[in-house]
Amino acid sequence: MLSRKDCLDLDARDLLAARRELFDLPAGVIYLDGNSLGALPRNVRPRLEAAVQNEWGRDLIKSWNTADWINLPSRVGDRIARLIGAGAGEVIAADSTSVNLFKLAAGALKARPGRKVIVTEPGNFPTDLYILQGLRDLLGDVELRVVERGALAAALDEDVALLLLTHVHYKTGAVHDMAALTARAHAVGALALWDLSHSAGALAVDLNGCGADLAVGCGYKYLNGGPGAPAFLFIAKHLQQSFQTPLTGWMGHAAPFAFSDDYAPAPGVLRGLCGTPSVLGLTALEASLEAFDGVDMGQVRAKSMALGDLFLDLVFERCEGFGLGCSRDATSRGSQVALTHESGYAIMQALIARGVIGDFRAPDVLRFGFTPLYVRYVDVWDAVDILSDIMARGEWRQARYHEVSAVT
């Protein structure tokens, strides 16, 4: 079994160790919930202060030009593109993940006339399912084919317009084979839309290498853009000029300041925009993404897997009573692990009270996320040490702390 000193030695050799200093982490807290809300990068506060005081406060509306607010969605999108295997001009940052799912799913149906089936899986993140149910109810002639993970490939036939899946499962961390499932969708003439909310910034995603058509993701988890940060959407180059979004807002117009009564789509991925960009939200997200400058996503993924393996090894060596709620194979798991316990909620509250922040998902799942840019190996050792102590003392039976992460 590794000792605490062994973990300190791993941190000393960690190629990403210096990145931790870019984050404003509270003293006495081991933060293992970056898969719900990323930590605050140190440069975000001064960047927002400048945007509020100088750009908004002093320059007012001129800042759409002088501070280049108007191009924030594209600038931020291009920064994210590098992290998810997309090219320049294929990603924009805008709206929420839910809104972007609606835009792209509806556009995919339009792009495959005569096909009325969308394939997805049960237990997907709820907003993905809810958006698809709403789209089905709105259009009236769409079939939502919800099939178990192992039957997805077989469920794809010539009636399918779209395969929509979350790349990394929000609860179990299970990773889909993006390349294989995308290829299978293409084989029957369907499009593939991937939700990268639990992937972007933690896994070495390769959208273009996998041939993906469409993707969405959020900015507030591993991208550290802050609570409610703008989301992003990806439209592959080969689809852009024909892709039609149902939300034809003025910022997605070819000439938004011509104020024409008739809609004409903007060129390329810009047609995915809808309303006025959230300038402060995008400003915070743009600043947060600087933490990835010069980072090799392969190194990020390698550390992510090592942290998860270390956590599971230590838990099952030192703690009794837990089940495994995720894959033991790190290559099949996102940057998170899941334990199960019938008293999982109370145990998580006891951990939070002791400064170890993870989260709970009903009915019995304790989730722990590992953000490789700021989580250390010694943090994992200390977290399990505290968990072991809580279990040995029965401390969780008296837990009265009732705050739980509300956003997944």
mmCIF file of C-alpha atoms in Angstrom:
data_model
loop_
_atom_site.group_PDB
_atom_site.id
_atom_site.type_symbol
_atom_site.label_atom_id
_atom_site.label_comp_id
_atom_site.label_asym_id
_atom_site.label_seq_id
_atom_site.Cartn_x
_atom_site.Cartn_y
_atom_site.Cartn_z
ATOM 1 C CA MET A 1 0.000 0.000 0.000
ATOM 2 C CA LEU A 2 1.272 3.457 -0.852
ATOM 3 C CA SER A 3 2.148 5.727 2.037
ATOM 4 C CA ARG A 4 1.476 9.430 2.338
ATOM 5 C CA LYS A 5 5.145 10.053 1.591
ATOM 6 C CA ASP A 6 4.800 8.029 -1.614
ATOM 7 C CA CYS A 7 1.962 10.332 -2.653
ATOM 8 C CA LEU A 8 4.055 13.410 -1.892
ATOM 9 C CA ASP A 9 6.789 11.929 -4.082
ATOM 10 C CA LEU A 10 4.266 11.455 -6.894
ATOM 11 C CA ASP A 11 3.272 15.106 -6.542
ATOM 12 C CA ALA A 12 6.908 16.160 -6.717
ATOM 13 C CA ARG A 13 7.246 14.381 -10.069
ATOM 14 C CA ASP A 14 3.849 15.490 -11.417
ATOM 15 C CA LEU A 15 4.219 17.394 -14.699
ATOM 16 C CA LEU A 16 0.981 19.281 -13.954
ATOM 17 C CA ALA A 17 1.800 20.174 -10.333
ATOM 18 C CA ALA A 18 2.476 23.860 -11.028
ATOM 19 C CA ARG A 19 -1.028 24.326 -12.430
ATOM 20 C CA ARG A 20 -2.480 24.084 -8.913
ATOM 21 C CA GLU A 21 -1.076 27.528 -8.135
ATOM 22 C CA LEU A 22 -3.356 28.986 -10.805
ATOM 23 C CA PHE A 23 -6.409 28.220 -8.621
ATOM 24 C CA ASP A 24 -7.751 29.929 -5.519
ATOM 25 C CA LEU A 25 -8.442 26.881 -3.359
ATOM 26 C CA PRO A 26 -9.747 27.362 0.206
ATOM 27 C CA ALA A 27 -7.411 26.307 2.994
ATOM 28 C CA GLY A 28 -8.319 23.108 4.795
ATOM 29 C CA VAL A 29 -10.496 21.786 1.967
ATOM 30 C CA ILE A 30 -9.878 18.779 -0.255
ATOM 31 C CA TYR A 31 -12.015 19.532 -3.274
ATOM 32 C CA LEU A 32 -13.176 16.423 -5.146
ATOM 33 C CA ASP A 33 -16.265 17.892 -6.803
ATOM 34 C CA GLY A 34 -14.821 19.590 -9.861
ATOM 35 C CA ASN A 35 -17.049 17.336 -11.949
ATOM 36 C CA SER A 36 -19.953 19.419 -10.601
ATOM 37 C CA LEU A 37 -18.359 22.860 -10.252
ATOM 38 C CA GLY A 38 -14.765 23.684 -11.012
ATOM 39 C CA ALA A 39 -12.611 25.675 -8.599
ATOM 40 C CA LEU A 40 -11.980 29.397 -9.056
ATOM 41 C CA PRO A 41 -8.916 30.256 -11.174
ATOM 42 C CA ARG A 42 -6.978 33.146 -9.645
ATOM 43 C CA ASN A 43 -7.057 35.247 -12.800
ATOM 44 C CA VAL A 44 -10.843 35.308 -13.068
ATOM 45 C CA ARG A 45 -11.508 37.827 -10.292
ATOM 46 C CA PRO A 46 -9.200 40.591 -11.633
ATOM 47 C CA ARG A 47 -10.388 39.911 -15.172
ATOM 48 C CA LEU A 48 -14.027 40.340 -14.144
ATOM 49 C CA GLU A 49 -13.196 43.443 -12.122
ATOM 50 C CA ALA A 50 -11.595 44.988 -15.198
ATOM 51 C CA ALA A 51 -14.562 44.021 -17.346
ATOM 52 C CA VAL A 52 -17.023 45.540 -14.879
ATOM 53 C CA GLN A 53 -15.095 48.676 -13.951
ATOM 54 C CA ASN A 54 -13.403 49.564 -17.216
ATOM 55 C CA GLU A 55 -15.244 47.902 -20.068
ATOM 56 C CA TRP A 56 -18.803 48.149 -18.771
ATOM 57 C CA GLY A 57 -18.443 50.937 -16.195
ATOM 58 C CA ARG A 58 -16.227 53.320 -18.154
ATOM 59 C CA ASP A 59 -16.489 52.446 -21.831
ATOM 60 C CA LEU A 60 -20.119 51.310 -21.738
ATOM 61 C CA ILE A 61 -21.518 50.213 -25.086
ATOM 62 C CA LYS A 62 -18.289 51.052 -26.902
ATOM 63 C CA SER A 63 -16.832 47.891 -25.416
ATOM 64 C CA TRP A 64 -18.665 45.721 -27.939
ATOM 65 C CA ASN A 65 -15.935 47.020 -30.261
ATOM 66 C CA THR A 66 -13.084 48.335 -28.095
ATOM 67 C CA ALA A 67 -13.019 45.256 -25.844
ATOM 68 C CA ASP A 68 -14.166 42.969 -28.681
ATOM 69 C CA TRP A 69 -17.153 41.665 -26.737
ATOM 70 C CA ILE A 70 -18.823 40.809 -30.019
ATOM 71 C CA ASN A 71 -16.318 38.052 -30.764
ATOM 72 C CA LEU A 72 -16.301 36.454 -27.311
ATOM 73 C CA PRO A 73 -18.375 33.405 -28.397
ATOM 74 C CA SER A 74 -15.898 32.606 -31.162
ATOM 75 C CA ARG A 75 -12.761 33.354 -29.145
ATOM 76 C CA VAL A 76 -13.876 31.179 -26.255
ATOM 77 C CA GLY A 77 -15.095 28.522 -28.667
ATOM 78 C CA ASP A 78 -11.704 28.305 -30.345
ATOM 79 C CA ARG A 79 -10.011 27.881 -26.948
ATOM 80 C CA ILE A 80 -12.363 25.023 -26.099
ATOM 81 C CA ALA A 81 -11.932 23.484 -29.558
ATOM 82 C CA ARG A 82 -8.290 22.676 -28.821
ATOM 83 C CA LEU A 83 -9.332 20.679 -25.755
ATOM 84 C CA ILE A 84 -11.926 18.537 -27.540
ATOM 85 C CA GLY A 85 -10.242 17.699 -30.828
ATOM 86 C CA ALA A 86 -12.090 20.276 -32.914
ATOM 87 C CA GLY A 87 -10.741 22.828 -35.380
ATOM 88 C CA ALA A 88 -10.897 26.608 -35.417
ATOM 89 C CA GLY A 89 -14.338 27.802 -36.414
ATOM 90 C CA GLU A 90 -16.108 24.617 -35.281
ATOM 91 C CA VAL A 91 -17.029 25.602 -31.709
ATOM 92 C CA ILE A 92 -18.846 28.566 -30.201
ATOM 93 C CA ALA A 93 -19.586 29.314 -26.562
ATOM 94 C CA ALA A 94 -23.188 30.308 -25.947
ATOM 95 C CA ASP A 95 -26.356 29.632 -24.007
ATOM 96 C CA SER A 96 -26.733 26.554 -21.777
ATOM 97 C CA THR A 97 -26.099 22.890 -22.496
ATOM 98 C CA SER A 98 -29.856 22.262 -22.536
ATOM 99 C CA VAL A 99 -30.538 25.016 -25.085
ATOM 100 C CA ASN A 100 -27.673 23.841 -27.264
ATOM 101 C CA LEU A 101 -28.939 20.260 -27.130
ATOM 102 C CA PHE A 102 -32.305 21.453 -28.400
ATOM 103 C CA LYS A 103 -30.718 23.447 -31.226
ATOM 104 C CA LEU A 104 -28.510 20.619 -32.436
ATOM 105 C CA ALA A 105 -31.002 17.780 -32.004
ATOM 106 C CA ALA A 106 -33.670 19.716 -33.920
ATOM 107 C CA GLY A 107 -31.155 20.686 -36.581
ATOM 108 C CA ALA A 108 -30.083 17.053 -36.938
ATOM 109 C CA LEU A 109 -33.684 15.989 -37.615
ATOM 110 C CA LYS A 110 -33.925 18.698 -40.251
ATOM 111 C CA ALA A 111 -30.676 17.492 -41.806
ATOM 112 C CA ARG A 112 -32.043 13.955 -42.180
ATOM 113 C CA PRO A 113 -35.463 14.410 -43.839
ATOM 114 C CA GLY A 114 -37.719 11.372 -43.765
ATOM 115 C CA ARG A 115 -36.066 9.994 -40.633
ATOM 116 C CA LYS A 116 -37.908 10.449 -37.356
ATOM 117 C CA VAL A 117 -35.995 8.378 -34.778
ATOM 118 C CA ILE A 118 -33.570 9.590 -32.120
ATOM 119 C CA VAL A 119 -31.614 6.930 -30.237
ATOM 120 C CA THR A 120 -30.365 7.467 -26.695
ATOM 121 C CA GLU A 121 -29.974 5.457 -23.484
ATOM 122 C CA PRO A 122 -31.882 5.297 -20.192
ATOM 123 C CA GLY A 123 -30.127 6.815 -17.210
ATOM 124 C CA ASN A 124 -28.585 9.485 -19.423
ATOM 125 C CA PHE A 125 -28.226 12.851 -17.721
ATOM 126 C CA PRO A 126 -31.856 13.962 -17.211
ATOM 127 C CA THR A 127 -31.704 17.223 -19.169
ATOM 128 C CA ASP A 128 -30.631 15.298 -22.280
ATOM 129 C CA LEU A 129 -33.675 13.052 -21.976
ATOM 130 C CA TYR A 130 -36.011 15.908 -21.058
ATOM 131 C CA ILE A 131 -34.936 18.015 -24.027
ATOM 132 C CA LEU A 132 -35.481 15.081 -26.374
ATOM 133 C CA GLN A 133 -38.902 14.398 -24.845
ATOM 134 C CA GLY A 134 -39.839 18.051 -25.296
ATOM 135 C CA LEU A 135 -38.663 18.008 -28.908
ATOM 136 C CA ARG A 136 -40.671 14.841 -29.558
ATOM 137 C CA ASP A 137 -43.792 16.355 -28.010
ATOM 138 C CA LEU A 138 -43.320 19.600 -29.942
ATOM 139 C CA LEU A 139 -42.918 17.942 -33.341
ATOM 140 C CA GLY A 140 -45.381 15.127 -32.753
ATOM 141 C CA ASP A 141 -43.931 12.638 -35.230
ATOM 142 C CA VAL A 142 -40.582 11.892 -33.631
ATOM 143 C CA GLU A 143 -39.797 8.538 -32.036
ATOM 144 C CA LEU A 144 -37.487 8.566 -29.045
ATOM 145 C CA ARG A 145 -35.827 5.141 -28.970
ATOM 146 C CA VAL A 146 -34.355 4.659 -25.496
ATOM 147 C CA VAL A 147 -32.265 1.496 -25.339
ATOM 148 C CA GLU A 148 -29.755 0.013 -22.905
ATOM 149 C CA ARG A 149 -26.079 0.731 -23.420
ATOM 150 C CA GLY A 150 -25.263 -2.713 -24.722
ATOM 151 C CA ALA A 151 -27.998 -2.549 -27.371
ATOM 152 C CA LEU A 152 -27.217 0.886 -28.815
ATOM 153 C CA ALA A 153 -25.376 -0.298 -31.911
ATOM 154 C CA ALA A 154 -28.147 -2.764 -32.786
ATOM 155 C CA ALA A 155 -30.796 -0.047 -32.333
ATOM 156 C CA LEU A 156 -29.289 2.055 -35.119
ATOM 157 C CA ASP A 157 -31.082 1.464 -38.405
ATOM 158 C CA GLU A 158 -32.143 3.384 -41.535
ATOM 159 C CA ASP A 159 -34.993 5.106 -39.659
ATOM 160 C CA VAL A 160 -32.604 6.824 -37.243
ATOM 161 C CA ALA A 161 -31.772 10.488 -37.761
ATOM 162 C CA LEU A 162 -29.663 11.007 -34.647
ATOM 163 C CA LEU A 163 -27.715 9.173 -31.975
ATOM 164 C CA LEU A 164 -27.427 11.332 -28.840
ATOM 165 C CA LEU A 165 -25.249 10.173 -25.952
ATOM 166 C CA THR A 166 -23.297 11.609 -23.055
ATOM 167 C CA HIS A 167 -19.668 10.656 -23.559
ATOM 168 C CA VAL A 168 -18.975 10.190 -19.822
ATOM 169 C CA HIS A 169 -21.903 9.106 -17.662
ATOM 170 C CA TYR A 170 -22.616 11.650 -14.961
ATOM 171 C CA LYS A 171 -23.103 9.085 -12.184
ATOM 172 C CA THR A 172 -20.963 6.037 -12.995
ATOM 173 C CA GLY A 173 -18.311 7.784 -15.075
ATOM 174 C CA ALA A 174 -18.637 5.084 -17.766
ATOM 175 C CA VAL A 175 -17.104 6.185 -21.082
ATOM 176 C CA HIS A 176 -18.692 5.407 -24.421
ATOM 177 C CA ASP A 177 -16.560 4.391 -27.400
ATOM 178 C CA MET A 178 -17.172 7.576 -29.358
ATOM 179 C CA ALA A 179 -15.385 6.462 -32.500
ATOM 180 C CA ALA A 180 -17.141 3.094 -32.762
ATOM 181 C CA LEU A 181 -20.641 4.379 -32.058
ATOM 182 C CA THR A 182 -20.217 7.367 -34.361
ATOM 183 C CA ALA A 183 -19.039 5.053 -37.132
ATOM 184 C CA ARG A 184 -22.043 2.801 -36.546
ATOM 185 C CA ALA A 185 -24.410 5.792 -36.746
ATOM 186 C CA HIS A 186 -22.799 6.923 -39.991
ATOM 187 C CA ALA A 187 -23.088 3.421 -41.420
ATOM 188 C CA VAL A 188 -26.888 3.722 -41.333
ATOM 189 C CA GLY A 189 -26.903 7.380 -42.453
ATOM 190 C CA ALA A 190 -27.532 8.918 -39.018
ATOM 191 C CA LEU A 191 -25.743 11.777 -37.287
ATOM 192 C CA ALA A 192 -24.000 11.546 -33.902
ATOM 193 C CA LEU A 193 -24.368 14.199 -31.178
ATOM 194 C CA TRP A 194 -22.157 13.926 -28.075
ATOM 195 C CA ASP A 195 -22.658 15.622 -24.717
ATOM 196 C CA LEU A 196 -19.159 16.384 -23.415
ATOM 197 C CA SER A 197 -20.185 17.963 -20.118
ATOM 198 C CA HIS A 198 -18.212 15.424 -18.086
ATOM 199 C CA SER A 199 -15.393 15.075 -20.630
ATOM 200 C CA ALA A 200 -14.191 18.498 -21.769
ATOM 201 C CA GLY A 201 -11.111 19.534 -19.827
ATOM 202 C CA ALA A 202 -10.520 16.126 -18.254
ATOM 203 C CA LEU A 203 -10.287 13.621 -21.114
ATOM 204 C CA ALA A 204 -8.345 13.730 -24.359
ATOM 205 C CA VAL A 205 -11.447 14.054 -26.547
ATOM 206 C CA ASP A 206 -10.946 13.867 -30.335
ATOM 207 C CA LEU A 207 -14.174 14.903 -32.043
ATOM 208 C CA ASN A 208 -12.710 15.189 -35.526
ATOM 209 C CA GLY A 209 -10.643 12.047 -35.132
ATOM 210 C CA CYS A 210 -13.817 10.164 -34.216
ATOM 211 C CA GLY A 211 -15.798 11.719 -37.052
ATOM 212 C CA ALA A 212 -18.346 13.280 -34.691
ATOM 213 C CA ASP A 213 -20.947 15.517 -36.298
ATOM 214 C CA LEU A 214 -22.225 17.541 -33.350
ATOM 215 C CA ALA A 215 -21.389 18.092 -29.690
ATOM 216 C CA VAL A 216 -22.325 20.194 -26.685
ATOM 217 C CA GLY A 217 -20.848 20.709 -23.253
ATOM 218 C CA CYS A 218 -20.876 22.979 -20.245
ATOM 219 C CA GLY A 219 -18.304 25.500 -19.042
ATOM 220 C CA TYR A 220 -18.590 25.155 -15.273
ATOM 221 C CA LYS A 221 -17.166 21.684 -14.548
ATOM 222 C CA TYR A 222 -13.622 20.800 -15.614
ATOM 223 C CA LEU A 223 -13.357 24.045 -17.623
ATOM 224 C CA ASN A 224 -13.722 26.008 -14.347
ATOM 225 C CA GLY A 225 -15.793 28.813 -15.866
ATOM 226 C CA GLY A 226 -17.887 29.462 -12.744
ATOM 227 C CA PRO A 227 -21.450 28.636 -11.680
ATOM 228 C CA GLY A 228 -23.808 28.780 -14.643
ATOM 229 C CA ALA A 229 -20.941 29.468 -17.047
ATOM 230 C CA PRO A 230 -21.904 29.547 -20.736
ATOM 231 C CA ALA A 231 -21.973 26.234 -22.545
ATOM 232 C CA PHE A 232 -20.540 25.414 -25.960
ATOM 233 C CA LEU A 233 -21.605 23.685 -29.141
ATOM 234 C CA PHE A 234 -19.678 22.032 -31.944
ATOM 235 C CA ILE A 235 -20.803 21.667 -35.555
ATOM 236 C CA ALA A 236 -18.393 19.797 -37.811
ATOM 237 C CA LYS A 237 -17.198 21.732 -40.857
ATOM 238 C CA HIS A 238 -18.888 19.357 -43.279
ATOM 239 C CA LEU A 239 -22.311 20.148 -41.804
ATOM 240 C CA GLN A 240 -22.061 23.864 -41.180
ATOM 241 C CA GLN A 241 -23.250 25.395 -44.427
ATOM 242 C CA SER A 242 -26.435 23.303 -44.560
ATOM 243 C CA PHE A 243 -27.180 23.095 -40.834
ATOM 244 C CA GLN A 244 -30.406 24.794 -39.725
ATOM 245 C CA THR A 245 -31.041 25.687 -36.113
ATOM 246 C CA PRO A 246 -34.645 26.139 -34.926
ATOM 247 C CA LEU A 247 -33.653 29.086 -32.716
ATOM 248 C CA THR A 248 -32.976 31.671 -35.384
ATOM 249 C CA GLY A 249 -32.040 34.555 -33.138
ATOM 250 C CA TRP A 250 -30.510 37.806 -34.255
ATOM 251 C CA MET A 251 -26.927 36.943 -33.291
ATOM 252 C CA GLY A 252 -27.073 33.910 -35.572
ATOM 253 C CA HIS A 253 -28.006 36.145 -38.531
ATOM 254 C CA ALA A 254 -25.579 36.690 -41.387
ATOM 255 C CA ALA A 255 -25.780 40.459 -40.796
ATOM 256 C CA PRO A 256 -27.206 41.018 -37.302
ATOM 257 C CA PHE A 257 -26.763 44.781 -37.407
ATOM 258 C CA ALA A 258 -28.548 45.166 -40.721
ATOM 259 C CA PHE A 259 -31.764 44.578 -38.736
ATOM 260 C CA SER A 260 -33.488 42.872 -41.622
ATOM 261 C CA ASP A 261 -36.973 41.453 -41.062
ATOM 262 C CA ASP A 262 -36.002 38.171 -42.708
ATOM 263 C CA TYR A 263 -33.606 35.653 -41.245
ATOM 264 C CA ALA A 264 -30.487 34.611 -43.138
ATOM 265 C CA PRO A 265 -28.087 32.240 -41.367
ATOM 266 C CA ALA A 266 -24.589 33.368 -40.466
ATOM 267 C CA PRO A 267 -21.742 31.502 -42.124
ATOM 268 C CA GLY A 268 -20.279 28.483 -40.396
ATOM 269 C CA VAL A 269 -20.768 27.699 -36.723
ATOM 270 C CA LEU A 270 -21.904 31.263 -35.979
ATOM 271 C CA ARG A 271 -25.394 30.212 -37.061
ATOM 272 C CA GLY A 272 -25.518 28.322 -33.770
ATOM 273 C CA LEU A 273 -25.736 31.616 -31.884
ATOM 274 C CA CYS A 274 -29.121 32.890 -30.813
ATOM 275 C CA GLY A 275 -29.413 35.884 -28.478
ATOM 276 C CA THR A 276 -26.991 38.448 -27.116
ATOM 277 C CA PRO A 277 -23.894 36.811 -25.612
ATOM 278 C CA SER A 278 -23.466 36.717 -21.835
ATOM 279 C CA VAL A 279 -20.443 39.010 -21.724
ATOM 280 C CA LEU A 280 -19.489 38.623 -18.068
ATOM 281 C CA GLY A 281 -20.013 34.874 -18.116
ATOM 282 C CA LEU A 282 -17.944 34.504 -21.278
ATOM 283 C CA THR A 283 -15.264 36.799 -19.870
ATOM 284 C CA ALA A 284 -14.904 34.590 -16.791
ATOM 285 C CA LEU A 285 -14.825 31.439 -18.938
ATOM 286 C CA GLU A 286 -12.243 32.913 -21.296
ATOM 287 C CA ALA A 287 -9.982 33.749 -18.363
ATOM 288 C CA SER A 288 -10.444 30.313 -16.782
ATOM 289 C CA LEU A 289 -9.376 28.558 -19.975
ATOM 290 C CA GLU A 290 -5.935 30.154 -19.724
ATOM 291 C CA ALA A 291 -5.163 27.463 -17.143
ATOM 292 C CA PHE A 292 -4.999 25.023 -20.069
ATOM 293 C CA ASP A 293 -2.479 27.046 -22.063
ATOM 294 C CA GLY A 294 0.400 24.751 -22.964
ATOM 295 C CA VAL A 295 -1.232 21.736 -21.330
ATOM 296 C CA ASP A 296 -1.013 18.329 -22.991
ATOM 297 C CA MET A 297 -4.458 16.705 -22.642
ATOM 298 C CA GLY A 298 -2.786 13.301 -22.770
ATOM 299 C CA GLN A 299 -0.979 14.191 -19.529
ATOM 300 C CA VAL A 300 -4.252 15.395 -18.038
ATOM 301 C CA ARG A 301 -5.928 12.102 -18.863
ATOM 302 C CA ALA A 302 -3.031 10.041 -17.528
ATOM 303 C CA LYS A 303 -3.097 11.856 -14.194
ATOM 304 C CA SER A 304 -6.893 11.616 -14.046
ATOM 305 C CA MET A 305 -6.742 7.835 -14.361
ATOM 306 C CA ALA A 306 -3.913 7.556 -11.836
ATOM 307 C CA LEU A 307 -5.791 9.643 -9.255
ATOM 308 C CA GLY A 308 -8.925 7.539 -9.656
ATOM 309 C CA ASP A 309 -6.991 4.281 -9.372
ATOM 310 C CA LEU A 310 -5.189 5.530 -6.274
ATOM 311 C CA PHE A 311 -8.452 6.516 -4.615
ATOM 312 C CA LEU A 312 -10.091 3.162 -5.267
ATOM 313 C CA ASP A 313 -7.010 1.202 -4.197
ATOM 314 C CA LEU A 314 -6.829 3.079 -0.906
ATOM 315 C CA VAL A 315 -10.564 2.882 -0.196
ATOM 316 C CA PHE A 316 -10.779 -0.865 -0.668
ATOM 317 C CA GLU A 317 -7.607 -1.434 1.325
ATOM 318 C CA ARG A 318 -8.635 0.765 4.276
ATOM 319 C CA CYS A 319 -12.448 0.973 4.359
ATOM 320 C CA GLU A 320 -15.145 -1.669 4.664
ATOM 321 C CA GLY A 321 -18.764 -1.671 3.554
ATOM 322 C CA PHE A 322 -18.466 0.118 0.217
ATOM 323 C CA GLY A 323 -19.515 -1.190 -3.163
ATOM 324 C CA LEU A 324 -18.031 -0.149 -6.491
ATOM 325 C CA GLY A 325 -20.288 2.133 -8.536
ATOM 326 C CA CYS A 326 -17.904 2.638 -11.447
ATOM 327 C CA SER A 327 -15.513 0.679 -13.615
ATOM 328 C CA ARG A 328 -12.290 -0.525 -11.991
ATOM 329 C CA ASP A 329 -10.657 -0.110 -15.411
ATOM 330 C CA ALA A 330 -9.461 3.508 -15.602
ATOM 331 C CA THR A 331 -9.620 3.559 -19.398
ATOM 332 C CA SER A 332 -13.372 2.903 -19.197
ATOM 333 C CA ARG A 333 -13.950 5.627 -16.614
ATOM 334 C CA GLY A 334 -14.074 9.408 -16.779
ATOM 335 C CA SER A 335 -12.272 11.671 -14.323
ATOM 336 C CA GLN A 336 -14.422 10.508 -11.427
ATOM 337 C CA VAL A 337 -15.147 7.435 -9.334
ATOM 338 C CA ALA A 338 -18.295 6.247 -7.607
ATOM 339 C CA LEU A 339 -18.719 4.269 -4.412
ATOM 340 C CA THR A 340 -21.995 2.834 -3.207
ATOM 341 C CA HIS A 341 -23.245 2.540 0.366
ATOM 342 C CA GLU A 342 -26.743 2.339 1.814
ATOM 343 C CA SER A 343 -25.850 5.291 4.074
ATOM 344 C CA GLY A 344 -24.062 7.168 1.303
ATOM 345 C CA TYR A 345 -25.781 10.470 1.941
ATOM 346 C CA ALA A 346 -24.847 10.559 5.626
ATOM 347 C CA ILE A 347 -21.278 9.487 4.890
ATOM 348 C CA MET A 348 -20.891 12.261 2.329
ATOM 349 C CA GLN A 349 -22.201 14.815 4.815
ATOM 350 C CA ALA A 350 -19.647 13.614 7.361
ATOM 351 C CA LEU A 351 -16.901 13.971 4.755
ATOM 352 C CA ILE A 352 -18.019 17.480 3.860
ATOM 353 C CA ALA A 353 -18.034 18.429 7.538
ATOM 354 C CA ARG A 354 -14.399 17.273 7.694
ATOM 355 C CA GLY A 355 -13.419 19.318 4.625
ATOM 356 C CA VAL A 356 -13.574 16.634 1.925
ATOM 357 C CA ILE A 357 -15.989 17.860 -0.728
ATOM 358 C CA GLY A 358 -17.555 15.238 -2.958
ATOM 359 C CA ASP A 359 -21.225 14.738 -3.731
ATOM 360 C CA PHE A 360 -24.074 12.256 -3.472
ATOM 361 C CA ARG A 361 -26.452 10.908 -6.096
ATOM 362 C CA ALA A 362 -29.574 8.974 -5.160
ATOM 363 C CA PRO A 363 -30.119 6.311 -4.182
ATOM 364 C CA ASP A 364 -26.705 5.330 -2.805
ATOM 365 C CA VAL A 365 -23.841 6.793 -4.884
ATOM 366 C CA LEU A 366 -20.944 8.823 -3.482
ATOM 367 C CA ARG A 367 -19.158 10.612 -6.340
ATOM 368 C CA PHE A 368 -15.608 11.897 -6.238
ATOM 369 C CA GLY A 369 -14.250 13.981 -9.112
ATOM 370 C CA PHE A 370 -10.559 14.476 -9.852
ATOM 371 C CA THR A 371 -9.593 17.650 -11.679
ATOM 372 C CA PRO A 372 -5.993 16.964 -12.690
ATOM 373 C CA LEU A 373 -4.980 20.627 -12.847
ATOM 374 C CA TYR A 374 -5.406 21.118 -9.101
ATOM 375 C CA VAL A 375 -6.035 17.790 -7.315
ATOM 376 C CA ARG A 376 -2.858 16.265 -5.858
ATOM 377 C CA TYR A 377 -2.009 12.654 -5.064
ATOM 378 C CA VAL A 378 -1.634 13.616 -1.410
ATOM 379 C CA ASP A 379 -5.157 15.069 -1.502
ATOM 380 C CA VAL A 380 -6.418 11.626 -2.456
ATOM 381 C CA TRP A 381 -4.450 9.967 0.350
ATOM 382 C CA ASP A 382 -5.705 12.490 2.910
ATOM 383 C CA ALA A 383 -9.312 12.177 1.691
ATOM 384 C CA VAL A 384 -9.281 8.406 2.112
ATOM 385 C CA ASP A 385 -7.569 8.749 5.482
ATOM 386 C CA ILE A 386 -10.442 10.955 6.640
ATOM 387 C CA LEU A 387 -13.023 8.585 5.142
ATOM 388 C CA SER A 388 -11.407 5.649 6.931
ATOM 389 C CA ASP A 389 -11.518 7.537 10.226
ATOM 390 C CA ILE A 390 -15.174 8.489 9.720
ATOM 391 C CA MET A 391 -16.116 4.874 9.068
ATOM 392 C CA ALA A 392 -14.094 3.521 11.989
ATOM 393 C CA ARG A 393 -15.595 5.992 14.433
ATOM 394 C CA GLY A 394 -19.141 5.689 13.056
ATOM 395 C CA GLU A 395 -19.006 9.457 12.759
ATOM 396 C CA TRP A 396 -21.330 9.441 9.774
ATOM 397 C CA ARG A 397 -24.204 8.258 11.982
ATOM 398 C CA GLN A 398 -24.287 11.697 13.610
ATOM 399 C CA ALA A 399 -23.809 13.709 10.405
ATOM 400 C CA ARG A 400 -26.084 16.744 10.296
ATOM 401 C CA TYR A 401 -24.555 18.671 7.447
ATOM 402 C CA HIS A 402 -27.152 18.965 4.719
ATOM 403 C CA GLU A 403 -25.561 20.764 1.802
ATOM 404 C CA VAL A 404 -25.300 18.680 -1.350
ATOM 405 C CA SER A 405 -24.060 19.711 -4.754
ATOM 406 C CA ALA A 406 -27.191 20.577 -6.705
ATOM 407 C CA VAL A 407 -25.707 20.749 -10.197
ATOM 408 C CA THR A 408 -24.132 17.703 -11.789
#
